């Protein structure tokens, strides 16, 4: 006998819109950031020119800066809308890590590595997802602040000083970009692994789960 399933609303429209807007925006910002990076001779000892040549990225500083600063404001507005929705709707509780999240994240990792048969009790987001989504949200905020410190170092001198001066802010901005790229790679792999049902929930907002999973999720939310 086939197991009964139920379709329920998983992601609100605001979450889906801000999620999909971020994807092309961040892609363009990373590409334009590479243009800016390559044009600065201070960075050439760390990454050879052949790396950028193979990517097919031209060394156009002014063009890269124009793209980067234009889409920075869209990224900031989109992030503000996302944060505002989380606060108003109360969904910030869904991504805020709990004390048990770190243990759950370890158990999820062991399950993904085929070292554990079963997953820990699942709600809308498991422990690993809570830590990842909370961290990437905080990282986006820090990326914006370090970017503004680099963009307006004189006007925003207190902010620049907070990050250890211009060079400190620029280094942190670069490190945060690398972390963003690592998150994207892991996130895409996890989406492919989870399958169509999970992907569909971020497109339509709906996910199909079994009645048993619904009862478990309701029990965890109480």
PDB file of C-alpha atoms in Angstrom:
ATOM      1  CA  UNK A   1       0.000   0.000   0.000  1.00  0.00           C
ATOM      2  CA  UNK A   2       1.391   3.384  -1.061  1.00  0.00           C
ATOM      3  CA  UNK A   3       2.200   5.828   1.715  1.00  0.00           C
ATOM      4  CA  UNK A   4      -0.190   8.782   1.909  1.00  0.00           C
ATOM      5  CA  UNK A   5       1.396  12.133   1.163  1.00  0.00           C
ATOM      6  CA  UNK A   6       0.335  15.687   1.831  1.00  0.00           C
ATOM      7  CA  UNK A   7       1.262  18.949   0.142  1.00  0.00           C
ATOM      8  CA  UNK A   8       1.969  21.861   2.466  1.00  0.00           C
ATOM      9  CA  UNK A   9       3.303  25.379   2.134  1.00  0.00           C
ATOM     10  CA  UNK A  10       6.981  25.487   3.024  1.00  0.00           C
ATOM     11  CA  UNK A  11       8.368  28.814   1.739  1.00  0.00           C
ATOM     12  CA  UNK A  12       6.567  32.157   1.640  1.00  0.00           C
ATOM     13  CA  UNK A  13       6.596  34.294  -1.502  1.00  0.00           C
ATOM     14  CA  UNK A  14       8.931  36.875   0.087  1.00  0.00           C
ATOM     15  CA  UNK A  15      11.494  34.176   0.895  1.00  0.00           C
ATOM     16  CA  UNK A  16      11.357  32.752  -2.623  1.00  0.00           C
ATOM     17  CA  UNK A  17      11.660  36.136  -4.332  1.00  0.00           C
ATOM     18  CA  UNK A  18      14.600  37.338  -2.257  1.00  0.00           C
ATOM     19  CA  UNK A  19      16.288  33.951  -2.709  1.00  0.00           C
ATOM     20  CA  UNK A  20      16.045  33.977  -6.528  1.00  0.00           C
ATOM     21  CA  UNK A  21      16.899  37.676  -6.850  1.00  0.00           C
ATOM     22  CA  UNK A  22      20.090  37.074  -4.890  1.00  0.00           C
ATOM     23  CA  UNK A  23      21.294  34.355  -7.246  1.00  0.00           C
ATOM     24  CA  UNK A  24      21.989  36.494 -10.373  1.00  0.00           C
ATOM     25  CA  UNK A  25      22.928  39.553  -8.290  1.00  0.00           C
ATOM     26  CA  UNK A  26      25.640  37.734  -6.350  1.00  0.00           C
ATOM     27  CA  UNK A  27      26.884  36.011  -9.508  1.00  0.00           C
ATOM     28  CA  UNK A  28      27.388  39.389 -11.205  1.00  0.00           C
ATOM     29  CA  UNK A  29      29.008  40.843  -8.084  1.00  0.00           C
ATOM     30  CA  UNK A  30      31.465  37.965  -7.823  1.00  0.00           C
ATOM     31  CA  UNK A  31      32.393  38.243 -11.530  1.00  0.00           C
ATOM     32  CA  UNK A  32      32.832  42.018 -11.296  1.00  0.00           C
ATOM     33  CA  UNK A  33      34.789  41.511  -8.062  1.00  0.00           C
ATOM     34  CA  UNK A  34      37.176  39.238  -9.946  1.00  0.00           C
ATOM     35  CA  UNK A  35      37.665  42.031 -12.515  1.00  0.00           C
ATOM     36  CA  UNK A  36      38.507  44.483  -9.729  1.00  0.00           C
ATOM     37  CA  UNK A  37      40.782  41.950  -8.053  1.00  0.00           C
ATOM     38  CA  UNK A  38      42.738  41.190 -11.212  1.00  0.00           C
ATOM     39  CA  UNK A  39      43.237  44.871 -12.051  1.00  0.00           C
ATOM     40  CA  UNK A  40      44.924  45.513  -8.678  1.00  0.00           C
ATOM     41  CA  UNK A  41      48.600  44.592  -8.917  1.00  0.00           C
ATOM     42  CA  UNK A  42      48.774  44.068  -5.143  1.00  0.00           C
ATOM     43  CA  UNK A  43      46.964  40.749  -5.568  1.00  0.00           C
ATOM     44  CA  UNK A  44      48.927  39.251  -8.471  1.00  0.00           C
ATOM     45  CA  UNK A  45      51.383  37.316  -6.248  1.00  0.00           C
ATOM     46  CA  UNK A  46      48.462  35.293  -4.860  1.00  0.00           C
ATOM     47  CA  UNK A  47      46.554  34.460  -8.043  1.00  0.00           C
ATOM     48  CA  UNK A  48      48.366  34.246 -11.406  1.00  0.00           C
ATOM     49  CA  UNK A  49      47.010  35.965 -14.512  1.00  0.00           C
ATOM     50  CA  UNK A  50      46.428  32.591 -16.181  1.00  0.00           C
ATOM     51  CA  UNK A  51      43.595  31.944 -13.689  1.00  0.00           C
ATOM     52  CA  UNK A  52      41.661  34.993 -14.912  1.00  0.00           C
ATOM     53  CA  UNK A  53      42.540  34.361 -18.544  1.00  0.00           C
ATOM     54  CA  UNK A  54      41.054  30.856 -18.379  1.00  0.00           C
ATOM     55  CA  UNK A  55      37.871  32.326 -16.876  1.00  0.00           C
ATOM     56  CA  UNK A  56      37.689  34.705 -19.830  1.00  0.00           C
ATOM     57  CA  UNK A  57      37.443  37.747 -17.549  1.00  0.00           C
ATOM     58  CA  UNK A  58      38.871  40.930 -19.029  1.00  0.00           C
ATOM     59  CA  UNK A  59      41.006  43.261 -16.951  1.00  0.00           C
ATOM     60  CA  UNK A  60      38.574  46.187 -16.905  1.00  0.00           C
ATOM     61  CA  UNK A  61      38.752  48.007 -13.580  1.00  0.00           C
ATOM     62  CA  UNK A  62      36.278  50.834 -14.275  1.00  0.00           C
ATOM     63  CA  UNK A  63      33.752  48.442 -15.851  1.00  0.00           C
ATOM     64  CA  UNK A  64      34.066  46.022 -12.945  1.00  0.00           C
ATOM     65  CA  UNK A  65      33.661  48.802 -10.366  1.00  0.00           C
ATOM     66  CA  UNK A  66      30.582  50.141 -12.161  1.00  0.00           C
ATOM     67  CA  UNK A  67      28.865  46.747 -12.172  1.00  0.00           C
ATOM     68  CA  UNK A  68      29.902  45.966  -8.608  1.00  0.00           C
ATOM     69  CA  UNK A  69      28.688  49.219  -7.070  1.00  0.00           C
ATOM     70  CA  UNK A  70      25.424  49.257  -9.063  1.00  0.00           C
ATOM     71  CA  UNK A  71      24.354  45.767  -8.016  1.00  0.00           C
ATOM     72  CA  UNK A  72      25.602  46.358  -4.474  1.00  0.00           C
ATOM     73  CA  UNK A  73      22.564  48.562  -3.858  1.00  0.00           C
ATOM     74  CA  UNK A  74      20.169  45.934  -5.215  1.00  0.00           C
ATOM     75  CA  UNK A  75      21.845  43.358  -2.959  1.00  0.00           C
ATOM     76  CA  UNK A  76      21.451  45.720   0.024  1.00  0.00           C
ATOM     77  CA  UNK A  77      17.760  46.431  -0.689  1.00  0.00           C
ATOM     78  CA  UNK A  78      17.024  42.753  -1.265  1.00  0.00           C
ATOM     79  CA  UNK A  79      18.771  41.849   1.982  1.00  0.00           C
ATOM     80  CA  UNK A  80      16.816  44.531   3.848  1.00  0.00           C
ATOM     81  CA  UNK A  81      13.502  43.161   2.507  1.00  0.00           C
ATOM     82  CA  UNK A  82      14.519  39.624   3.524  1.00  0.00           C
ATOM     83  CA  UNK A  83      15.532  40.674   7.048  1.00  0.00           C
ATOM     84  CA  UNK A  84      12.388  42.791   7.461  1.00  0.00           C
ATOM     85  CA  UNK A  85      10.183  39.866   6.432  1.00  0.00           C
ATOM     86  CA  UNK A  86      11.934  37.519   8.868  1.00  0.00           C
ATOM     87  CA  UNK A  87      11.379  39.974  11.727  1.00  0.00           C
ATOM     88  CA  UNK A  88       7.738  40.795  10.923  1.00  0.00           C
ATOM     89  CA  UNK A  89       6.672  37.225  10.152  1.00  0.00           C
ATOM     90  CA  UNK A  90       8.592  35.674  13.015  1.00  0.00           C
ATOM     91  CA  UNK A  91      10.330  33.276  10.624  1.00  0.00           C
ATOM     92  CA  UNK A  92      13.685  34.329  12.068  1.00  0.00           C
ATOM     93  CA  UNK A  93      12.994  31.607  14.624  1.00  0.00           C
ATOM     94  CA  UNK A  94      13.212  29.027  11.833  1.00  0.00           C
ATOM     95  CA  UNK A  95      16.851  29.819  11.046  1.00  0.00           C
ATOM     96  CA  UNK A  96      18.100  30.775  14.505  1.00  0.00           C
ATOM     97  CA  UNK A  97      20.368  27.927  15.722  1.00  0.00           C
ATOM     98  CA  UNK A  98      19.411  26.177  18.944  1.00  0.00           C
ATOM     99  CA  UNK A  99      21.748  24.558  21.447  1.00  0.00           C
ATOM    100  CA  UNK A 100      20.845  21.202  19.905  1.00  0.00           C
ATOM    101  CA  UNK A 101      21.554  22.440  16.360  1.00  0.00           C
ATOM    102  CA  UNK A 102      25.278  21.708  16.546  1.00  0.00           C
ATOM    103  CA  UNK A 103      24.719  18.119  17.625  1.00  0.00           C
ATOM    104  CA  UNK A 104      22.014  17.715  14.961  1.00  0.00           C
ATOM    105  CA  UNK A 105      24.348  19.175  12.339  1.00  0.00           C
ATOM    106  CA  UNK A 106      26.966  16.555  13.174  1.00  0.00           C
ATOM    107  CA  UNK A 107      24.373  13.767  12.930  1.00  0.00           C
ATOM    108  CA  UNK A 108      23.153  15.117   9.571  1.00  0.00           C
ATOM    109  CA  UNK A 109      26.746  15.232   8.280  1.00  0.00           C
ATOM    110  CA  UNK A 110      27.319  11.632   9.386  1.00  0.00           C
ATOM    111  CA  UNK A 111      24.098  10.614   7.626  1.00  0.00           C
ATOM    112  CA  UNK A 112      25.133  12.396   4.410  1.00  0.00           C
ATOM    113  CA  UNK A 113      28.490  10.601   4.560  1.00  0.00           C
ATOM    114  CA  UNK A 114      26.662   7.248   4.901  1.00  0.00           C
ATOM    115  CA  UNK A 115      28.124   6.764   8.379  1.00  0.00           C
ATOM    116  CA  UNK A 116      24.725   6.911  10.078  1.00  0.00           C
ATOM    117  CA  UNK A 117      21.499   5.252   8.963  1.00  0.00           C
ATOM    118  CA  UNK A 118      18.897   7.657  10.298  1.00  0.00           C
ATOM    119  CA  UNK A 119      18.515  11.408  10.504  1.00  0.00           C
ATOM    120  CA  UNK A 120      17.793  13.245  13.763  1.00  0.00           C
ATOM    121  CA  UNK A 121      14.176  14.522  14.161  1.00  0.00           C
ATOM    122  CA  UNK A 122      13.484  17.010  11.362  1.00  0.00           C
ATOM    123  CA  UNK A 123      11.431  20.212  11.415  1.00  0.00           C
ATOM    124  CA  UNK A 124      11.302  22.780   8.593  1.00  0.00           C
ATOM    125  CA  UNK A 125      15.087  23.116   8.767  1.00  0.00           C
ATOM    126  CA  UNK A 126      17.481  20.699  10.424  1.00  0.00           C
ATOM    127  CA  UNK A 127      20.344  21.760  12.677  1.00  0.00           C
ATOM    128  CA  UNK A 128      22.865  21.975   9.840  1.00  0.00           C
ATOM    129  CA  UNK A 129      20.528  24.139   7.759  1.00  0.00           C
ATOM    130  CA  UNK A 130      19.804  26.457  10.683  1.00  0.00           C
ATOM    131  CA  UNK A 131      23.526  27.042  11.236  1.00  0.00           C
ATOM    132  CA  UNK A 132      24.200  27.473   7.508  1.00  0.00           C
ATOM    133  CA  UNK A 133      21.308  29.865   6.795  1.00  0.00           C
ATOM    134  CA  UNK A 134      21.909  31.958   9.910  1.00  0.00           C
ATOM    135  CA  UNK A 135      25.636  32.176   9.154  1.00  0.00           C
ATOM    136  CA  UNK A 136      25.148  33.130   5.487  1.00  0.00           C
ATOM    137  CA  UNK A 137      22.630  35.831   6.504  1.00  0.00           C
ATOM    138  CA  UNK A 138      25.114  37.266   8.992  1.00  0.00           C
ATOM    139  CA  UNK A 139      27.883  36.924   6.412  1.00  0.00           C
ATOM    140  CA  UNK A 140      25.838  38.887   3.869  1.00  0.00           C
ATOM    141  CA  UNK A 141      25.428  41.713   6.383  1.00  0.00           C
ATOM    142  CA  UNK A 142      29.166  41.742   7.108  1.00  0.00           C
ATOM    143  CA  UNK A 143      29.947  41.634   3.389  1.00  0.00           C
ATOM    144  CA  UNK A 144      27.803  44.731   2.881  1.00  0.00           C
ATOM    145  CA  UNK A 145      29.494  46.600   5.748  1.00  0.00           C
ATOM    146  CA  UNK A 146      33.037  45.783   4.585  1.00  0.00           C
ATOM    147  CA  UNK A 147      32.053  46.726   1.026  1.00  0.00           C
ATOM    148  CA  UNK A 148      30.732  50.105   2.189  1.00  0.00           C
ATOM    149  CA  UNK A 149      33.919  50.689   4.193  1.00  0.00           C
ATOM    150  CA  UNK A 150      35.970  50.121   1.026  1.00  0.00           C
ATOM    151  CA  UNK A 151      33.570  52.150  -1.127  1.00  0.00           C
ATOM    152  CA  UNK A 152      33.528  55.245   1.114  1.00  0.00           C
ATOM    153  CA  UNK A 153      36.608  55.010   3.382  1.00  0.00           C
ATOM    154  CA  UNK A 154      36.653  58.748   4.177  1.00  0.00           C
ATOM    155  CA  UNK A 155      32.930  59.262   4.717  1.00  0.00           C
ATOM    156  CA  UNK A 156      32.611  56.000   6.673  1.00  0.00           C
ATOM    157  CA  UNK A 157      35.917  56.183   8.539  1.00  0.00           C
ATOM    158  CA  UNK A 158      34.513  54.797  11.859  1.00  0.00           C
ATOM    159  CA  UNK A 159      33.237  51.744   9.973  1.00  0.00           C
ATOM    160  CA  UNK A 160      36.556  51.334   8.193  1.00  0.00           C
ATOM    161  CA  UNK A 161      38.428  51.617  11.510  1.00  0.00           C
ATOM    162  CA  UNK A 162      36.174  48.921  12.980  1.00  0.00           C
ATOM    163  CA  UNK A 163      37.520  46.474  10.393  1.00  0.00           C
ATOM    164  CA  UNK A 164      41.163  47.366  10.985  1.00  0.00           C
ATOM    165  CA  UNK A 165      41.550  50.098   8.385  1.00  0.00           C
ATOM    166  CA  UNK A 166      41.192  50.022   4.616  1.00  0.00           C
ATOM    167  CA  UNK A 167      43.449  47.005   4.098  1.00  0.00           C
ATOM    168  CA  UNK A 168      41.693  45.080   6.872  1.00  0.00           C
ATOM    169  CA  UNK A 169      38.257  45.800   5.411  1.00  0.00           C
ATOM    170  CA  UNK A 170      39.432  44.781   1.939  1.00  0.00           C
ATOM    171  CA  UNK A 171      40.947  41.532   3.229  1.00  0.00           C
ATOM    172  CA  UNK A 172      37.774  40.646   5.152  1.00  0.00           C
ATOM    173  CA  UNK A 173      35.661  41.464   2.085  1.00  0.00           C
ATOM    174  CA  UNK A 174      37.760  39.056   0.025  1.00  0.00           C
ATOM    175  CA  UNK A 175      37.601  36.310   2.688  1.00  0.00           C
ATOM    176  CA  UNK A 176      33.820  36.690   2.979  1.00  0.00           C
ATOM    177  CA  UNK A 177      33.535  36.369  -0.806  1.00  0.00           C
ATOM    178  CA  UNK A 178      35.433  33.068  -0.710  1.00  0.00           C
ATOM    179  CA  UNK A 179      33.111  31.825   2.050  1.00  0.00           C
ATOM    180  CA  UNK A 180      30.084  32.851  -0.026  1.00  0.00           C
ATOM    181  CA  UNK A 181      31.405  30.872  -2.992  1.00  0.00           C
ATOM    182  CA  UNK A 182      32.018  27.800  -0.819  1.00  0.00           C
ATOM    183  CA  UNK A 183      28.488  28.066   0.567  1.00  0.00           C
ATOM    184  CA  UNK A 184      27.034  28.261  -2.953  1.00  0.00           C
ATOM    185  CA  UNK A 185      28.897  25.160  -4.075  1.00  0.00           C
ATOM    186  CA  UNK A 186      27.767  23.144  -1.052  1.00  0.00           C
ATOM    187  CA  UNK A 187      24.233  24.533  -1.328  1.00  0.00           C
ATOM    188  CA  UNK A 188      23.911  23.554  -4.998  1.00  0.00           C
ATOM    189  CA  UNK A 189      25.246  20.060  -4.286  1.00  0.00           C
ATOM    190  CA  UNK A 190      22.771  19.658  -1.433  1.00  0.00           C
ATOM    191  CA  UNK A 191      19.885  20.821  -3.646  1.00  0.00           C
ATOM    192  CA  UNK A 192      20.849  18.295  -6.319  1.00  0.00           C
ATOM    193  CA  UNK A 193      21.089  15.611  -3.675  1.00  0.00           C
ATOM    194  CA  UNK A 194      17.705  16.477  -2.127  1.00  0.00           C
ATOM    195  CA  UNK A 195      15.939  16.154  -5.469  1.00  0.00           C
ATOM    196  CA  UNK A 196      13.038  17.771  -7.305  1.00  0.00           C
ATOM    197  CA  UNK A 197      10.592  17.934  -4.395  1.00  0.00           C
ATOM    198  CA  UNK A 198      12.934  20.169  -2.398  1.00  0.00           C
ATOM    199  CA  UNK A 199      13.756  22.350  -5.414  1.00  0.00           C
ATOM    200  CA  UNK A 200      10.062  22.741  -6.257  1.00  0.00           C
ATOM    201  CA  UNK A 201       9.380  24.098  -2.770  1.00  0.00           C
ATOM    202  CA  UNK A 202      11.654  27.069  -3.476  1.00  0.00           C
ATOM    203  CA  UNK A 203       9.892  27.695  -6.816  1.00  0.00           C
ATOM    204  CA  UNK A 204       6.231  27.164  -5.904  1.00  0.00           C
ATOM    205  CA  UNK A 205       6.472  27.298  -2.116  1.00  0.00           C
ATOM    206  CA  UNK A 206       4.890  23.850  -1.841  1.00  0.00           C
ATOM    207  CA  UNK A 207       6.450  20.575  -0.747  1.00  0.00           C
ATOM    208  CA  UNK A 208       5.044  17.068  -0.728  1.00  0.00           C
ATOM    209  CA  UNK A 209       5.717  15.059   2.422  1.00  0.00           C
ATOM    210  CA  UNK A 210       4.214  12.009   4.084  1.00  0.00           C
ATOM    211  CA  UNK A 211       1.598  12.274   6.841  1.00  0.00           C
ATOM    212  CA  UNK A 212       4.108  10.808   9.263  1.00  0.00           C
ATOM    213  CA  UNK A 213       6.565  13.609   8.450  1.00  0.00           C
ATOM    214  CA  UNK A 214       3.803  16.204   8.910  1.00  0.00           C
ATOM    215  CA  UNK A 215       3.006  14.865  12.382  1.00  0.00           C
ATOM    216  CA  UNK A 216       6.665  14.870  13.360  1.00  0.00           C
ATOM    217  CA  UNK A 217       7.139  18.446  12.118  1.00  0.00           C
ATOM    218  CA  UNK A 218       4.030  19.628  13.990  1.00  0.00           C
ATOM    219  CA  UNK A 219       5.259  17.920  17.145  1.00  0.00           C
ATOM    220  CA  UNK A 220       8.652  19.618  16.912  1.00  0.00           C
ATOM    221  CA  UNK A 221       7.104  23.048  16.405  1.00  0.00           C
ATOM    222  CA  UNK A 222       5.010  22.834  19.587  1.00  0.00           C
TER     223      UNK A 222
END
